[in-house]
Short mmCIF file of C-alpha atoms in Angstrom, two decimals:
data_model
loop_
_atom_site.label_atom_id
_atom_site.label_comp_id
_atom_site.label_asym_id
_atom_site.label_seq_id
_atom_site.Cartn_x
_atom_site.Cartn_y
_atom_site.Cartn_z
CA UNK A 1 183.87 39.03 118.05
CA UNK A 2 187.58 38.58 118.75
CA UNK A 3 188.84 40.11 122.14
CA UNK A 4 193.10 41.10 123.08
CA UNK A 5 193.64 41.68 126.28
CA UNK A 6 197.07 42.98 127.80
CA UNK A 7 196.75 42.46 131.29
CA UNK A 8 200.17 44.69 132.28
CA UNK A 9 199.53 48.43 131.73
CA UNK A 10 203.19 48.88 132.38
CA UNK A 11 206.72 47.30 132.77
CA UNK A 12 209.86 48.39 133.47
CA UNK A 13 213.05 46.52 132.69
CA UNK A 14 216.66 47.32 133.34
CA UNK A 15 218.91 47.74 130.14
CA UNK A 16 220.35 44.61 128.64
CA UNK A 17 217.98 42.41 130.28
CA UNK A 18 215.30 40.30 129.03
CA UNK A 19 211.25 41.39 129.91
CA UNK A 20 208.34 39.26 128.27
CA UNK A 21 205.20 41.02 127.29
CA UNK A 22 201.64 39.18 128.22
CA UNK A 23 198.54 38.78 125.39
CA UNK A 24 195.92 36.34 125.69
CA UNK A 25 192.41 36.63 123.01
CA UNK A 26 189.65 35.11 122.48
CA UNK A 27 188.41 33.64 119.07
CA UNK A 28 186.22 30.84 118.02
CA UNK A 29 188.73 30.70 114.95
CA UNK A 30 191.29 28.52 113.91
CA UNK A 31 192.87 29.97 111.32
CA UNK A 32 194.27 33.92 112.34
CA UNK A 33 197.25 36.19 112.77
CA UNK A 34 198.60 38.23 115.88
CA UNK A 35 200.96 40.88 115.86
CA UNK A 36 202.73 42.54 118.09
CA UNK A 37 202.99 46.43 117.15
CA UNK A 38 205.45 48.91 118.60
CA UNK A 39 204.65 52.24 119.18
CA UNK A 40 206.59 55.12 120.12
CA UNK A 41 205.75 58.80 121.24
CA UNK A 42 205.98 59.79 117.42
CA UNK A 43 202.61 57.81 117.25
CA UNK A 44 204.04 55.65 114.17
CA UNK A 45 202.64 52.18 114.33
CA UNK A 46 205.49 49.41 113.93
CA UNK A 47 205.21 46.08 113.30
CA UNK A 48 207.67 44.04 115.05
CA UNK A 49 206.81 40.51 114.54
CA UNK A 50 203.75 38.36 113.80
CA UNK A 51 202.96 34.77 114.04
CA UNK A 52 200.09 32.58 111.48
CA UNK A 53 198.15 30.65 113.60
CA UNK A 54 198.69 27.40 111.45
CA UNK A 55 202.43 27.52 112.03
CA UNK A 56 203.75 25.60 115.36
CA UNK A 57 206.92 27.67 115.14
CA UNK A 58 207.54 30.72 117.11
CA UNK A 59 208.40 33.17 115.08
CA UNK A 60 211.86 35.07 115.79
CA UNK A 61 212.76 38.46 114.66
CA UNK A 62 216.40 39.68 116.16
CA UNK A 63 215.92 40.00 119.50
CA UNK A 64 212.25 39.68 119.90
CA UNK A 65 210.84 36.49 119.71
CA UNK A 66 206.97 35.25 120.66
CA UNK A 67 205.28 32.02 122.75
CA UNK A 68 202.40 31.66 120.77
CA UNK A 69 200.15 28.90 122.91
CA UNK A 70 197.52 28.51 120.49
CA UNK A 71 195.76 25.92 122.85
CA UNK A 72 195.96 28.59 125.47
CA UNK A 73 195.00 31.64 123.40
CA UNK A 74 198.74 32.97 124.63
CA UNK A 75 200.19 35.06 122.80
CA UNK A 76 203.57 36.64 124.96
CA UNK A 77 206.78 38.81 123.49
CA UNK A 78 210.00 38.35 124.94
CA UNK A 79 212.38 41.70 124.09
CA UNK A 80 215.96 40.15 124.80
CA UNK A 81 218.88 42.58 125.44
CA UNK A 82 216.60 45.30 126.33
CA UNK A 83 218.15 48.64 124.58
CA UNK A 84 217.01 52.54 125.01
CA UNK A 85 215.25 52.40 121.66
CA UNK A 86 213.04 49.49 122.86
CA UNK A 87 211.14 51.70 125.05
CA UNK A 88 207.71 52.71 123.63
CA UNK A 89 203.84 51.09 124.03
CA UNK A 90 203.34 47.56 123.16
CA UNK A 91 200.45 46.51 121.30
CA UNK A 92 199.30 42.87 120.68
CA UNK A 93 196.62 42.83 117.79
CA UNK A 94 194.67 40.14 116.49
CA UNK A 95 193.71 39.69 112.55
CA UNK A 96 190.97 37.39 110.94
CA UNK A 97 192.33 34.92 108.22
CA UNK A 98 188.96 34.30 106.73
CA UNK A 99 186.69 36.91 107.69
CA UNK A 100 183.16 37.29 106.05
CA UNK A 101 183.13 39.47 103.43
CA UNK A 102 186.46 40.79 103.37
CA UNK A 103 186.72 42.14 106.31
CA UNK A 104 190.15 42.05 108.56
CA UNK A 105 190.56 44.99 110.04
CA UNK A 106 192.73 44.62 113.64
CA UNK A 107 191.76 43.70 117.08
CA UNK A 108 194.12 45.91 119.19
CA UNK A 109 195.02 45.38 123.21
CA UNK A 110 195.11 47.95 125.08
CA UNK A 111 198.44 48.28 125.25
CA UNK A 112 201.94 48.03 127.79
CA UNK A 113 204.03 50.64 128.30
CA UNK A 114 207.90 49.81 128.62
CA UNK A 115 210.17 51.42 130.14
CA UNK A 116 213.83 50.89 130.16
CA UNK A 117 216.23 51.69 132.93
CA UNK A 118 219.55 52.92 132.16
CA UNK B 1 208.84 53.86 98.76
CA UNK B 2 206.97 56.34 100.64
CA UNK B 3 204.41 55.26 103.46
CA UNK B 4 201.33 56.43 104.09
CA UNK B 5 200.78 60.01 104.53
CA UNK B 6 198.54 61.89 106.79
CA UNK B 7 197.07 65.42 107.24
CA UNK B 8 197.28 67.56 108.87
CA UNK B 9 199.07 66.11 112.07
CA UNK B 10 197.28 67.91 114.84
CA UNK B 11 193.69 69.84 114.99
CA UNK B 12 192.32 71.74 117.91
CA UNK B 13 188.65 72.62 117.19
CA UNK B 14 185.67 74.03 119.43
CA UNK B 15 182.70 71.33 119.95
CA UNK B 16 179.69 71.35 117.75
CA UNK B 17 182.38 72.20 114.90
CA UNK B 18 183.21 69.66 111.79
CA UNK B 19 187.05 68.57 110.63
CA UNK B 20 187.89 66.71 108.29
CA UNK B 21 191.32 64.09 107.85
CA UNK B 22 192.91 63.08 105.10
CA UNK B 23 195.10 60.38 104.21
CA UNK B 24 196.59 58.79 101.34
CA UNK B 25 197.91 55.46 101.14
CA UNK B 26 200.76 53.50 99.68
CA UNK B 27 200.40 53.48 95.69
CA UNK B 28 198.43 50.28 94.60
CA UNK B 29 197.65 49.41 98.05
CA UNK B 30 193.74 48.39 97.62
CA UNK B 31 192.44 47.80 101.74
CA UNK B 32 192.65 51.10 103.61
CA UNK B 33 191.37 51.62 107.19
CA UNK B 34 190.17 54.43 110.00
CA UNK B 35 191.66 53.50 112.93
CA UNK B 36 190.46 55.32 116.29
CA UNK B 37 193.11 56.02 119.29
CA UNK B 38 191.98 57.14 122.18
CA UNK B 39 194.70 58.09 124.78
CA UNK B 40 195.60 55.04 126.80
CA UNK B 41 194.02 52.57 124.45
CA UNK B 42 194.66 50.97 121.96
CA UNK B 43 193.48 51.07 118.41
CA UNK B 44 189.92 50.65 117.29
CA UNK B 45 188.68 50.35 114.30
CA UNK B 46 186.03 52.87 112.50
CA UNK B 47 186.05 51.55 108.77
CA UNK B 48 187.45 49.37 105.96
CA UNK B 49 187.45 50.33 102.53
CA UNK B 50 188.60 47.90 99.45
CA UNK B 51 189.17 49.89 96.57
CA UNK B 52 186.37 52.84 97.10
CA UNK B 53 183.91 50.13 98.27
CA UNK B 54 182.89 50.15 102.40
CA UNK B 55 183.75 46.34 103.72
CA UNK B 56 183.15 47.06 107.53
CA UNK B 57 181.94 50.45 108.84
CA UNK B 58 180.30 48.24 111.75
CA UNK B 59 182.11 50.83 114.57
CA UNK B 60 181.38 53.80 112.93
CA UNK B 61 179.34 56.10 114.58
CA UNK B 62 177.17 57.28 111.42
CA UNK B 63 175.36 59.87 113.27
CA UNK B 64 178.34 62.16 113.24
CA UNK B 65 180.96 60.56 111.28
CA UNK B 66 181.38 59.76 107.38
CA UNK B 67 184.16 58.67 105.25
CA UNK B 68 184.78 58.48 101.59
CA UNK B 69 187.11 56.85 99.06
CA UNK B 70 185.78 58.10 95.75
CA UNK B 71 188.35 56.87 93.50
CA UNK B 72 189.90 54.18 95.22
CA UNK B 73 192.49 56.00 96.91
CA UNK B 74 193.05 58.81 98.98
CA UNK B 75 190.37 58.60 101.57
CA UNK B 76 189.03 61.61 103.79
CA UNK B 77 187.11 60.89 107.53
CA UNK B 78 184.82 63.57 108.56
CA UNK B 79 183.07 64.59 112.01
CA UNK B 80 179.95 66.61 111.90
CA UNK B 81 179.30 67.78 114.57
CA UNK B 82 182.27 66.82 117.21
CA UNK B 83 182.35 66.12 121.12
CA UNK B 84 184.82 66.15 123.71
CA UNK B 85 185.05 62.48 123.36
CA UNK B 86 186.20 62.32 119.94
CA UNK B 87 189.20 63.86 121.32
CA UNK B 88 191.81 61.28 119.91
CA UNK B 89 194.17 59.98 117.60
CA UNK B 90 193.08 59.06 114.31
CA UNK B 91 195.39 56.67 112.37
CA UNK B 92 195.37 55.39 108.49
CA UNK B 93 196.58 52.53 107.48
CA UNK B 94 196.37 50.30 103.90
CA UNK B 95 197.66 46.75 102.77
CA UNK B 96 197.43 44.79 99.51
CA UNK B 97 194.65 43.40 100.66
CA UNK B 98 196.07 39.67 99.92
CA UNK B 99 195.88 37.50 103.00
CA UNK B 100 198.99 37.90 105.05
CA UNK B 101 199.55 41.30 103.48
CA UNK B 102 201.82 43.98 105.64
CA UNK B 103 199.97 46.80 107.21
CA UNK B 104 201.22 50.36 106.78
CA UNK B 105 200.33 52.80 109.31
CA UNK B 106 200.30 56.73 108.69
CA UNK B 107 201.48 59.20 111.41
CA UNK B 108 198.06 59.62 112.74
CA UNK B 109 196.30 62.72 113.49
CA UNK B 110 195.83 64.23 116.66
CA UNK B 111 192.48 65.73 117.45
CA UNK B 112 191.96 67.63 120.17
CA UNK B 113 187.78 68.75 120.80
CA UNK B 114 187.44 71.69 123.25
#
């Protein structure tokens, strides 16, 4: 079974600066996805960027962008130009490609809180 | 389009009762999932349906908890009977179900057990 693990329970950044977000997992498989899910006190899960395992890339998305080290099982979120509205919990998640028999459910952390100073 | 849609939003019930949740998913999404949140974690799963077939109900605790998707899509989670540590948030979410397929999360409902 796959494993996320979020070793920072909380971070604080000042507004307009730059904070990066720690993941690492565990897997035995090559071919996945991992997410990185924002969630604020309204409970709403959002997605805010995700990265195929295949792809050597980073993906990008505004200002967040990811280091995926796939040899390192690294999967870290950098939130550039830190605003208000960034602050919320932080989930990294973790999604079989080929699963047996279907299923693909998520693999969640256990979260970061972020805070941002005014 | 509308999202997915939960109800109701909060519950406070006694232990040793039953609730019931209900959600309904995006139209024509076919993968819908239970998702468990317990305060200061993060999400774990309870079940997967595709269409109104179970795929994984492998963290489901069946002695007290069932769920149901007779016709392939709204779905409803029960507990029967309920303990103090089922106090949490309970979250729906569907897909397409095609590989790489966007997840939709519902509001989630709160449970409180007392």
């Amino acid at each position: 079974a796959q494993t996320v693990t979020q070793s920072q329970p909380e971070m604080s950044v000042q507004e307009a600066e730059t904070v990066t977000l720690s993941c690492t997992y565990d897997t035995s498989e090559s071919d996945y996805y991992l997410f990185w899910y924002k969630q604020p006190p309204s409970r709403q899960m959002i997605l805010v960027i995700r990265q195929e395992a295949y792809k050597q890339q980073n993906a990008t998305e505004n200002r967040f962008s990811v280091n995926f080290q796939k040899a390192a099982k690294s999967f870290s979120l950098k939130i550039s130009d830190s605003q208000l509205g960034d602050a919320a919990m932080y989930f990294c998640a973790y999604r079989s490609l080929f699963a047996g028999g279907g299923a693909d459910g998520l693999t969640f952390g256990k979260g970061t809180h972020l805070i941002i100073q005014p | 389009e509308a999202g997915v849609a939960q109800s109701p939003r909060y519950k406070i019930i006694e232990k040793r009762q039953s609730v019931a949740f209900w959600c309904n998913p995006i139209s024509g999404h076919a993968t819908l999932y239970w998702y468990q949140q317990i305060l200061g974690q993060g999400p774990k799963l309870l079940i997967q349906f595709q269409n109104n077939g179970v795929v994984d109900d492998s963290q489901l605790p069946k002695d007290r908890f069932s769920a149901e998707r007779l016709k392939g899509v709204d779905s409803t989670l029960k507990i029967q009977p309920a303990k103090l540590e089922d106090s949490a948030v309970y979250l729906c979410a569907s897909t397409l179900g095609l590989a790489g397929g966007l997840w939709f999360f519902g509001p989630g409902t709160r449970l409180t057990v007392l």
